[in-house]
Amino acid sequence: EVQLVQSGAEVKKPGESLKISCKGSGYRFTNYWIGWVRQMPGKGLEWMGIIYPGDSDTRYSPSFQGQVTISADKSISTAYLQWSSLKASDTAMYYCARRGYCSTGSCPNWFDPWGQGTLVTVSS
Amino acid sequence: QSALTQPRSVSGSPGQSVTISCTGTSSDVGGYNYVSWYQQHPDKAPKLMIYDVSKRPSGVPDRFSGSKSGNTASLTISGLQAEDEADYYCCSYAGSYFWVFGGGTKLTVL
């Protein structure tokens, strides 16, 4: 079974750093892009960025460029989303999701499956 | 890049059909046949329901269908069931490794 399992909920103070994870299983992790999506409390989904674990090619939404860092460790089939200095406005649920398989010359533009989400709460 | 525009809420009775619209621009919905739809139940992760405008993943009931005309995509759910009550999000590829979501639509089954 293809699965993405995310790390547990975090409670942090403003200014602290944080790295959350997304571990893939049931498929060849290096062959599929992994995206990150934010959902603020009571709000909709927002695209943050995407990484190809095979070569760590990473792309960011302009809204999140410079605000977060996306990385991956293919040796343990895990992608990461990290902050160097959290703000209260980073309080949200964060999801990772796998892009469809890219064959030669063609990449799907849908995401399935999704991780269960990691709730990040930033409060003083 | 602005979010795609969806109605905040729609409703229907069991057995009826509902359609949720998703309006973008020629840079996203209108420019690519890469619209997908996700269902999200409360406190659950989103689930892919439709991809590439009108294709259904294995396991998704054929009551769910998608279409697109110009800059507007639509999700239609026929034969509404209580379990369909959820939030629905459209998503479009917008080029250069960028995707944009709609604001979400809350479907209430009366």
Coordinates of N, CA and C in Angstrom, one line a residue:
Chain A
E1 N 0.8 -1.2 0.0 CA 0.0 0.0 0.0 C 0.9 1.3 0.0
V2 N 0.6 2.2 -0.9 CA 1.3 3.4 -1.0 C 0.8 4.3 0.2
Q3 N 1.8 4.8 1.0 CA 1.4 5.7 2.1 C 2.4 6.8 2.3
L4 N 1.9 7.9 2.8 CA 2.7 9.0 3.3 C 2.4 9.2 4.7
V5 N 3.3 9.0 5.6 CA 3.1 9.2 7.0 C 3.9 10.4 7.5
Q6 N 3.1 11.3 8.1 CA 3.8 12.6 8.6 C 4.1 12.5 10.1
S7 N 5.0 13.4 10.5 CA 5.3 13.4 11.9 C 4.2 14.1 12.7
G8 N 4.3 14.0 14.0 CA 3.2 14.4 14.9 C 3.1 15.9 15.1
A9 N 2.0 16.2 15.8 CA 1.7 17.6 16.0 C 2.8 18.3 16.8
E10 N 3.0 19.6 16.5 CA 4.0 20.4 17.2 C 3.4 21.7 17.8
V11 N 3.9 22.0 18.9 CA 3.6 23.3 19.6 C 4.9 24.0 19.8
K12 N 5.0 25.2 19.2 CA 6.3 26.0 19.3 C 6.0 27.4 19.6
K13 N 7.1 28.1 20.0 CA 7.0 29.5 20.3 C 7.5 30.3 19.1
P14 N 7.0 31.6 19.0 CA 7.5 32.4 17.9 C 9.0 32.5 18.0
G15 N 9.7 32.5 16.8 CA 11.1 32.6 16.7 C 11.8 31.2 16.8
E16 N 11.1 30.2 17.2 CA 11.8 28.9 17.2 C 11.8 28.3 15.8
S17 N 12.7 27.3 15.7 CA 12.8 26.6 14.4 C 12.0 25.2 14.5
L18 N 11.7 24.7 13.3 CA 11.0 23.5 13.3 C 11.2 22.7 11.9
K19 N 11.2 21.4 12.0 CA 11.3 20.6 10.8 C 10.3 19.5 10.9
I20 N 9.4 19.4 10.0 CA 8.4 18.3 10.0 C 8.7 17.3 8.9
S21 N 8.2 16.1 9.0 CA 8.6 15.1 8.0 C 7.4 14.4 7.4
C22 N 7.7 13.7 6.3 CA 6.7 13.0 5.5 C 7.5 11.8 4.9
K23 N 7.1 10.6 5.5 CA 7.8 9.4 5.1 C 7.0 8.6 4.1
G24 N 7.6 8.3 3.0 CA 6.9 7.5 1.9 C 7.1 6.0 2.1
S25 N 6.2 5.2 1.8 CA 6.4 3.7 1.8 C 5.5 3.1 0.7
G26 N 5.8 1.9 0.3 CA 5.0 1.2 -0.7 C 5.3 1.5 -2.1
Y27 N 6.3 2.4 -2.3 CA 6.7 2.7 -3.7 C 8.1 3.2 -3.7
R28 N 8.7 3.4 -4.9 CA 10.0 3.9 -5.1 C 10.0 5.4 -4.8
F29 N 10.5 5.8 -3.7 CA 10.4 7.2 -3.2 C 11.1 8.2 -4.1
T30 N 12.2 7.7 -4.7 CA 13.0 8.7 -5.5 C 12.3 9.0 -6.8
N31 N 11.3 8.3 -7.2 CA 10.7 8.5 -8.6 C 9.5 9.4 -8.6
Y32 N 9.1 9.9 -7.5 CA 7.9 10.7 -7.4 C 8.1 12.0 -6.7
W33 N 7.6 13.1 -7.3 CA 7.6 14.4 -6.7 C 6.7 14.4 -5.4
I34 N 7.1 15.1 -4.4 CA 6.4 15.3 -3.2 C 6.1 16.8 -3.0
G35 N 4.8 17.1 -2.8 CA 4.4 18.5 -2.6 C 4.0 18.7 -1.2
W36 N 4.0 20.0 -0.8 CA 3.5 20.4 0.5 C 2.4 21.5 0.3
V37 N 1.4 21.3 1.2 CA 0.2 22.2 1.1 C -0.1 22.7 2.5
R38 N -0.4 23.9 2.6 CA -0.8 24.5 3.9 C -2.3 24.7 4.0
Q39 N -2.9 24.4 5.2 CA -4.3 24.7 5.5 C -4.4 25.4 6.8
M40 N -4.6 26.7 6.8 CA -4.7 27.5 8.0 C -6.1 27.2 8.6
P41 N -6.2 27.4 9.9 CA -7.5 27.1 10.6 C -8.7 27.6 9.9
G42 N -9.6 26.7 9.6 CA -10.9 27.1 9.0 C -10.8 27.6 7.5
K43 N -9.6 27.4 6.9 CA -9.4 28.0 5.6 C -9.1 26.9 4.6
G44 N -8.8 27.3 3.3 CA -8.6 26.4 2.2 C -7.2 26.0 2.1
L45 N -6.9 25.2 1.0 CA -5.6 24.7 0.7 C -4.8 25.7 0.0
E46 N -3.5 25.7 0.3 CA -2.5 26.6 -0.4 C -1.3 25.8 -0.8
W47 N -0.9 26.0 -2.0 CA 0.3 25.3 -2.6 C 1.5 25.9 -2.1
M48 N 2.4 25.1 -1.5 CA 3.7 25.7 -0.9 C 4.9 25.4 -1.8
G49 N 5.0 24.2 -2.3 CA 6.2 23.9 -3.1 C 6.3 22.4 -3.3
I50 N 7.3 22.0 -4.0 CA 7.5 20.6 -4.4 C 8.9 20.2 -4.5
I51 N 9.2 18.9 -4.3 CA 10.6 18.4 -4.4 C 10.6 17.0 -5.1
Y52 N 11.6 16.8 -5.9 CA 11.8 15.5 -6.5 C 13.0 14.9 -5.7
P53 N 12.7 13.9 -4.9 CA 13.7 13.3 -4.0 C 14.9 12.7 -4.8
G54 N 14.6 12.3 -6.0 CA 15.7 11.6 -6.8 C 16.9 12.5 -7.0
D55 N 16.7 13.8 -7.2 CA 17.8 14.7 -7.3 C 17.7 16.0 -6.5
S56 N 16.7 16.0 -5.6 CA 16.4 17.2 -4.8 C 16.0 18.4 -5.5
D57 N 15.6 18.3 -6.8 CA 15.1 19.5 -7.5 C 13.9 20.0 -6.7
T58 N 13.9 21.3 -6.3 CA 12.9 21.9 -5.5 C 12.4 23.2 -6.1
R59 N 11.1 23.3 -6.0 CA 10.4 24.5 -6.5 C 9.5 25.0 -5.5
Y60 N 9.4 26.3 -5.4 CA 8.5 27.0 -4.3 C 7.5 27.9 -5.0
S61 N 6.3 27.9 -4.3 CA 5.3 29.0 -4.6 C 6.0 30.3 -4.3
P62 N 5.8 31.3 -5.1 CA 6.3 32.6 -4.7 C 5.9 33.1 -3.3
S63 N 4.7 32.7 -2.9 CA 4.2 33.1 -1.6 C 5.0 32.5 -0.4
F64 N 5.7 31.4 -0.7 CA 6.4 30.7 0.4 C 7.9 30.7 0.2
Q65 N 8.4 31.2 -1.0 CA 9.8 31.3 -1.2 C 10.5 32.1 -0.2
G66 N 11.5 31.6 0.4 CA 12.2 32.3 1.5 C 11.6 32.2 2.9
Q67 N 10.4 31.6 2.9 CA 9.7 31.5 4.2 C 9.9 30.1 4.8
V68 N 10.1 29.1 3.9 CA 10.2 27.7 4.4 C 11.3 27.1 3.5
T69 N 11.8 25.9 3.9 CA 12.8 25.1 3.2 C 12.2 23.7 3.0
I70 N 12.2 23.3 1.8 CA 11.8 21.9 1.5 C 13.0 21.1 1.2
S71 N 13.1 19.9 1.8 CA 14.3 19.0 1.5 C 13.8 17.6 1.5
A72 N 14.7 16.7 1.2 CA 14.4 15.2 1.2 C 15.7 14.4 1.5
D73 N 15.5 13.3 2.2 CA 16.6 12.4 2.4 C 16.1 11.1 1.8
K74 N 16.6 10.8 0.6 CA 16.1 9.6 -0.1 C 16.6 8.3 0.5
S75 N 17.6 8.4 1.3 CA 18.1 7.1 2.0 C 17.1 6.6 3.0
I76 N 16.2 7.5 3.5 CA 15.2 7.1 4.4 C 13.8 7.4 3.9
S77 N 13.7 7.7 2.6 CA 12.4 7.9 2.0 C 11.6 9.0 2.7
T78 N 12.2 10.1 3.0 CA 11.5 11.1 3.8 C 11.7 12.5 3.2
A79 N 10.6 13.2 3.2 CA 10.7 14.6 2.8 C 10.4 15.5 4.0
Y80 N 10.9 16.7 3.9 CA 10.9 17.6 5.1 C 10.4 19.0 4.7
L81 N 9.8 19.7 5.7 CA 9.4 21.0 5.5 C 9.9 21.7 6.8
Q82 N 10.7 22.8 6.6 CA 11.3 23.4 7.8 C 11.2 24.9 7.8
W83 N 11.2 25.4 9.0 CA 11.2 26.9 9.3 C 12.4 27.2 10.2
S84 N 13.0 28.3 9.9 CA 14.1 28.8 10.8 C 13.6 29.7 11.9
S85 N 12.5 30.4 11.7 CA 12.0 31.3 12.7 C 10.5 31.3 12.6
L86 N 9.8 30.6 13.4 CA 8.3 30.5 13.2 C 7.6 31.8 13.7
K87 N 6.5 32.0 13.0 CA 5.6 33.1 13.4 C 4.3 32.6 13.8
A88 N 3.5 33.4 14.5 CA 2.2 32.9 14.9 C 1.3 32.6 13.6
S89 N 1.6 33.3 12.6 CA 0.8 33.1 11.3 C 1.2 31.8 10.6
D90 N 2.2 31.1 11.1 CA 2.5 29.8 10.6 C 1.6 28.7 11.2
T91 N 0.8 29.0 12.1 CA -0.1 28.1 12.7 C -1.1 27.5 11.6
A92 N -1.0 26.2 11.4 CA -1.8 25.6 10.3 C -1.6 24.1 10.4
M93 N -2.4 23.4 9.5 CA -2.2 22.0 9.2 C -1.3 22.0 7.9
Y94 N -0.3 21.1 7.9 CA 0.5 21.0 6.8 C 0.4 19.6 6.2
Y95 N 0.1 19.5 4.9 CA 0.0 18.2 4.3 C 1.1 18.0 3.3
C96 N 1.6 16.7 3.2 CA 2.4 16.4 2.0 C 1.6 15.5 1.1
A97 N 1.9 15.5 -0.1 CA 1.1 14.7 -1.1 C 2.1 14.3 -2.3
R98 N 1.8 13.1 -2.8 CA 2.6 12.6 -3.9 C 2.1 12.9 -5.2
R99 N 2.9 13.5 -6.1 CA 2.5 13.7 -7.5 C 2.4 12.4 -8.2
G100 N 1.6 12.3 -9.2 CA 1.6 11.1 -10.1 C 2.9 10.9 -10.8
Y101 N 3.1 9.7 -11.2 CA 4.4 9.2 -11.8 C 4.7 10.0 -13.1
C102 N 5.9 10.5 -13.2 CA 6.3 11.2 -14.4 C 7.0 10.2 -15.3
S103 N 6.4 10.0 -16.5 CA 7.1 9.2 -17.5 C 7.9 10.1 -18.4
T104 N 8.6 9.5 -19.3 CA 9.4 10.4 -20.2 C 8.5 11.4 -21.0
G105 N 8.8 12.7 -20.7 CA 8.1 13.7 -21.4 C 6.8 14.1 -20.9
S106 N 6.3 13.4 -19.9 CA 5.0 13.7 -19.4 C 4.9 13.6 -17.9
C107 N 4.3 14.6 -17.2 CA 4.2 14.5 -15.8 C 2.7 14.8 -15.4
P108 N 2.1 13.9 -14.6 CA 0.7 14.2 -14.1 C 0.7 15.4 -13.2
N109 N -0.4 16.1 -13.1 CA -0.5 17.3 -12.3 C -1.6 17.1 -11.3
W110 N -1.6 15.9 -10.7 CA -2.6 15.7 -9.6 C -1.8 15.0 -8.5
F111 N -2.4 14.9 -7.3 CA -1.7 14.5 -6.1 C -2.5 13.4 -5.4
D112 N -1.8 12.3 -5.2 CA -2.4 11.1 -4.5 C -1.4 10.1 -4.2
P113 N -1.3 9.6 -3.0 CA -2.1 10.0 -1.8 C -1.6 11.2 -1.1
W114 N -2.3 11.5 0.0 CA -1.8 12.6 0.8 C -1.5 12.0 2.2
G115 N -0.6 12.7 2.9 CA -0.3 12.3 4.3 C -1.4 12.7 5.1
Q116 N -1.4 12.3 6.4 CA -2.5 12.6 7.3 C -2.5 14.0 7.9
G117 N -1.4 14.7 7.6 CA -1.3 16.1 8.1 C -0.5 16.2 9.3
T118 N 0.2 17.3 9.5 CA 0.9 17.7 10.7 C 0.4 19.1 11.2
L119 N -0.2 19.1 12.4 CA -0.7 20.4 12.9 C 0.5 21.1 13.6
V120 N 0.7 22.3 13.2 CA 1.8 23.1 13.8 C 1.1 24.3 14.4
T121 N 1.3 24.5 15.7 CA 0.8 25.6 16.5 C 1.9 26.4 17.0
V122 N 1.8 27.7 16.7 CA 2.9 28.6 17.1 C 2.2 29.7 18.0
S123 N 2.6 29.6 19.3 CA 2.0 30.5 20.3 C 3.0 30.9 21.4
S124 N 2.9 32.1 21.8 CA 3.8 32.5 23.0 C 3.1 32.1 24.3
Chain B
Q1 N -0.5 35.0 -7.8 CA -1.5 34.1 -8.4 C -2.7 34.0 -7.4
S2 N -3.9 34.4 -7.8 CA -5.0 34.3 -6.9 C -5.6 32.9 -6.9
A3 N -6.3 32.6 -5.8 CA -7.0 31.3 -5.7 C -8.1 31.3 -6.7
L4 N -8.4 30.0 -7.1 CA -9.5 29.8 -8.0 C -10.8 30.1 -7.2
T5 N -11.9 30.5 -7.9 CA -13.1 30.9 -7.3 C -14.1 29.8 -7.3
Q6 N -14.5 29.4 -6.1 CA -15.6 28.4 -5.9 C -16.7 29.0 -5.0
P7 N -17.9 28.5 -5.2 CA -19.0 28.9 -4.2 C -18.6 28.5 -2.8
R8 N -19.0 29.2 -1.9 CA -18.6 28.9 -0.5 C -19.4 27.6 0.0
S9 N -20.6 27.5 -0.5 CA -21.4 26.3 -0.1 C -22.4 26.0 -1.2
V10 N -22.8 24.7 -1.2 CA -23.9 24.2 -2.1 C -24.6 23.1 -1.2
S11 N -25.8 22.8 -1.6 CA -26.5 21.8 -0.9 C -27.5 21.1 -1.8
G12 N -27.9 19.9 -1.4 CA -28.8 19.1 -2.1 C -29.4 18.0 -1.3
S13 N -30.5 17.4 -1.7 CA -31.1 16.3 -1.0 C -30.5 15.0 -1.5
P14 N -30.6 14.0 -0.7 CA -30.2 12.7 -1.1 C -30.8 12.3 -2.4
G15 N -30.0 11.8 -3.4 CA -30.5 11.4 -4.7 C -30.5 12.5 -5.7
Q16 N -30.4 13.7 -5.3 CA -30.3 14.8 -6.2 C -28.9 14.9 -6.8
S17 N -28.7 15.9 -7.7 CA -27.4 16.2 -8.3 C -27.0 17.6 -7.9
V18 N -25.7 17.8 -7.6 CA -25.2 19.2 -7.4 C -24.0 19.4 -8.3
T19 N -23.8 20.6 -8.6 CA -22.6 21.0 -9.4 C -21.8 22.1 -8.7
I20 N -20.5 21.9 -8.6 CA -19.7 22.9 -8.0 C -18.8 23.5 -9.0
S21 N -18.8 24.8 -9.2 CA -18.0 25.5 -10.2 C -16.6 25.9 -9.6
C22 N -15.7 26.1 -10.5 CA -14.3 26.5 -10.2 C -13.8 27.4 -11.3
T23 N -13.7 28.7 -11.0 CA -13.4 29.7 -12.0 C -12.0 30.2 -11.8
G24 N -11.2 30.1 -12.9 CA -9.8 30.7 -12.9 C -9.6 31.6 -14.0
T25 N -8.4 31.5 -14.6 CA -8.1 32.4 -15.7 C -7.4 31.6 -16.8
S26 N -7.1 32.2 -17.9 CA -6.4 31.6 -19.0 C -5.0 31.1 -18.6
S27 N -4.5 31.5 -17.5 CA -3.2 31.1 -17.0 C -3.2 29.8 -16.2
D28 N -4.4 29.4 -15.8 CA -4.5 28.2 -15.0 C -5.6 27.3 -15.6
V29 N -6.8 27.4 -15.1 CA -7.9 26.5 -15.6 C -8.0 26.5 -17.1
G30 N -8.0 27.7 -17.7 CA -8.3 27.8 -19.1 C -7.0 27.4 -20.0
G31 N -5.9 27.4 -19.3 CA -4.7 27.1 -20.1 C -4.2 25.7 -20.1
Y32 N -4.7 24.9 -19.2 CA -4.3 23.5 -19.1 C -5.5 22.6 -18.8
N33 N -5.4 21.4 -19.3 CA -6.4 20.3 -19.0 C -5.9 19.6 -17.7
Y34 N -5.5 20.3 -16.7 CA -5.0 19.7 -15.5 C -5.7 20.2 -14.3
V35 N -7.0 20.1 -14.3 CA -7.8 20.4 -13.2 C -8.1 19.1 -12.4
S36 N -7.9 19.2 -11.1 CA -8.2 18.1 -10.2 C -9.1 18.5 -9.1
W37 N -9.8 17.6 -8.5 CA -10.8 17.9 -7.5 C -10.5 17.0 -6.3
Y38 N -10.6 17.6 -5.1 CA -10.3 16.9 -3.8 C -11.4 17.0 -2.9
Q39 N -11.7 15.9 -2.2 CA -12.8 15.8 -1.2 C -12.1 15.8 0.2
Q40 N -12.6 16.6 1.1 CA -12.0 16.6 2.4 C -13.1 16.6 3.5
H41 N -13.2 15.5 4.2 CA -14.1 15.4 5.3 C -13.4 16.0 6.5
P42 N -14.2 16.5 7.5 CA -13.7 17.2 8.7 C -12.6 16.4 9.3
D43 N -11.5 17.1 9.6 CA -10.3 16.6 10.2 C -9.7 15.4 9.5
K44 N -9.9 15.4 8.2 CA -9.2 14.3 7.4 C -8.4 15.0 6.3
A45 N -7.5 14.2 5.7 CA -6.7 14.7 4.6 C -7.5 14.7 3.4
P46 N -7.2 15.6 2.4 CA -7.9 15.6 1.1 C -7.7 14.3 0.4
K47 N -8.7 14.0 -0.4 CA -8.7 12.7 -1.2 C -9.0 13.1 -2.7
L48 N -8.2 12.6 -3.6 CA -8.3 12.9 -5.0 C -9.6 12.2 -5.5
M49 N -10.5 13.0 -6.2 CA -11.7 12.5 -6.7 C -11.8 12.6 -8.2
I50 N -11.2 13.6 -8.8 CA -11.2 13.8 -10.3 C -9.8 14.3 -10.6
Y51 N -9.2 13.9 -11.7 CA -8.0 14.5 -12.2 C -8.1 14.7 -13.7
D52 N -7.2 15.5 -14.2 CA -7.2 15.8 -15.7 C -8.6 16.2 -16.2
V53 N -9.2 17.1 -15.4 CA -10.6 17.6 -15.7 C -11.7 16.6 -15.5
S54 N -11.6 15.4 -16.0 CA -12.8 14.5 -16.0 C -12.5 13.1 -15.7
K55 N -11.2 12.7 -15.4 CA -10.9 11.3 -15.1 C -11.1 11.0 -13.6
R56 N -11.6 9.8 -13.4 CA -11.8 9.3 -12.1 C -10.8 8.3 -11.7
P57 N -10.1 8.5 -10.5 CA -9.2 7.4 -10.0 C -10.0 6.1 -9.7
S58 N -9.3 5.1 -9.7 CA -9.9 3.8 -9.3 C -10.5 3.9 -7.9
G59 N -11.7 3.4 -7.7 CA -12.3 3.4 -6.4 C -13.3 4.6 -6.2
V60 N -13.2 5.6 -7.0 CA -14.1 6.8 -6.9 C -15.4 6.4 -7.6
P61 N -16.5 6.6 -7.0 CA -17.8 6.2 -7.6 C -18.0 7.0 -8.9
D62 N -18.8 6.4 -9.9 CA -19.0 7.2 -11.1 C -20.1 8.2 -11.0
R63 N -20.6 8.4 -9.7 CA -21.5 9.5 -9.4 C -20.7 10.8 -9.5
F64 N -19.4 10.8 -9.4 CA -18.6 12.0 -9.5 C -18.1 12.2 -10.9
S65 N -18.3 13.4 -11.5 CA -17.8 13.6 -12.8 C -17.3 15.1 -12.9
G66 N -16.4 15.3 -13.8 CA -15.8 16.6 -14.0 C -15.9 17.1 -15.4
S67 N -15.9 18.4 -15.6 CA -15.9 19.0 -16.9 C -15.2 20.3 -16.9
K68 N -15.0 20.9 -18.1 CA -14.4 22.2 -18.1 C -14.9 23.0 -19.4
S69 N -15.1 24.2 -19.2 CA -15.5 25.1 -20.4 C -14.7 26.4 -20.2
G70 N -13.8 26.7 -21.1 CA -13.1 28.0 -20.9 C -12.3 28.0 -19.6
N71 N -12.5 29.0 -18.9 CA -11.8 29.2 -17.6 C -12.5 28.6 -16.4
T72 N -13.6 27.9 -16.6 CA -14.4 27.4 -15.5 C -14.5 25.9 -15.6
A73 N -14.1 25.2 -14.5 CA -14.3 23.8 -14.4 C -15.4 23.5 -13.4
S74 N -16.0 22.3 -13.6 CA -17.1 21.9 -12.7 C -17.0 20.5 -12.2
L75 N -17.5 20.3 -11.0 CA -17.6 19.0 -10.4 C -19.1 18.7 -10.2
T76 N -19.6 17.6 -10.8 CA -20.9 17.2 -10.6 C -21.0 15.9 -9.8
I77 N -21.9 16.0 -8.8 CA -22.1 14.8 -8.0 C -23.6 14.4 -8.2
S78 N -23.8 13.3 -8.7 CA -25.2 12.8 -8.9 C -25.5 11.8 -7.9
G79 N -26.8 11.6 -7.7 CA -27.3 10.6 -6.7 C -26.7 10.9 -5.4
L80 N -26.8 12.1 -4.9 CA -26.2 12.5 -3.6 C -26.4 11.5 -2.5
Q81 N -25.4 11.2 -1.7 CA -25.5 10.4 -0.6 C -24.9 11.1 0.6
A82 N -25.4 10.7 1.8 CA -25.0 11.4 3.0 C -23.5 11.5 3.2
E83 N -22.8 10.4 2.7 CA -21.3 10.4 2.9 C -20.6 11.4 2.0
D84 N -21.3 12.0 1.0 CA -20.7 13.0 0.1 C -20.6 14.3 0.8
E85 N -21.2 14.5 2.0 CA -21.1 15.8 2.7 C -19.7 16.0 3.1
A86 N -19.0 17.1 2.6 CA -17.6 17.3 2.8 C -17.3 18.7 2.2
D87 N -16.0 19.1 2.3 CA -15.5 20.2 1.6 C -14.9 19.7 0.3
Y88 N -15.0 20.5 -0.8 CA -14.5 20.1 -2.1 C -13.6 21.2 -2.6
Y89 N -12.4 20.9 -3.0 CA -11.4 21.8 -3.5 C -11.1 21.5 -5.0
C90 N -11.1 22.5 -5.8 CA -10.5 22.3 -7.1 C -9.1 22.8 -7.1
C91 N -8.3 22.3 -8.1 CA -6.9 22.6 -8.1 C -6.5 22.6 -9.6
S92 N -5.7 23.6 -10.0 CA -5.3 23.6 -11.4 C -3.8 23.8 -11.5
Y93 N -3.2 23.2 -12.4 CA -1.8 23.5 -12.7 C -1.7 24.8 -13.4
A94 N -0.7 25.6 -13.0 CA -0.6 27.0 -13.6 C 0.8 27.2 -14.2
G95 N 1.5 26.1 -14.5 CA 2.7 26.2 -15.2 C 3.9 26.4 -14.2
S96 N 5.1 26.1 -14.7 CA 6.3 26.3 -13.9 C 6.3 25.7 -12.5
Y97 N 5.8 24.5 -12.4 CA 5.8 23.8 -11.1 C 4.9 24.6 -10.1
F98 N 3.9 25.2 -10.5 CA 3.0 25.9 -9.6 C 1.6 25.4 -9.8
W99 N 0.9 25.2 -8.7 CA -0.5 24.8 -8.6 C -1.2 25.8 -7.8
V100 N -2.5 26.0 -8.2 CA -3.4 26.9 -7.4 C -4.7 26.2 -7.1
F101 N -5.1 26.3 -5.8 CA -6.3 25.7 -5.3 C -7.5 26.7 -5.3
G102 N -8.7 26.2 -5.3 CA -9.8 27.0 -5.1 C -10.0 27.2 -3.6
G103 N -10.9 28.1 -3.2 CA -11.1 28.4 -1.8 C -11.9 27.4 -1.1
G104 N -12.5 26.4 -1.8 CA -13.2 25.3 -1.2 C -14.7 25.6 -1.2
T105 N -15.5 24.5 -1.3 CA -16.9 24.5 -1.3 C -17.4 23.5 -0.3
K106 N -18.3 24.0 0.6 CA -18.9 23.1 1.6 C -20.1 22.5 1.0
L107 N -20.2 21.2 0.9 CA -21.4 20.5 0.4 C -22.2 20.0 1.6
T108 N -23.4 20.4 1.6 CA -24.3 19.9 2.7 C -25.4 19.0 2.0
V109 N -25.5 17.8 2.6 CA -26.6 16.9 2.1 C -27.7 17.1 3.1
L110 N -28.8 17.6 2.6 CA -30.0 18.0 3.4 C -30.7 16.8 4.0

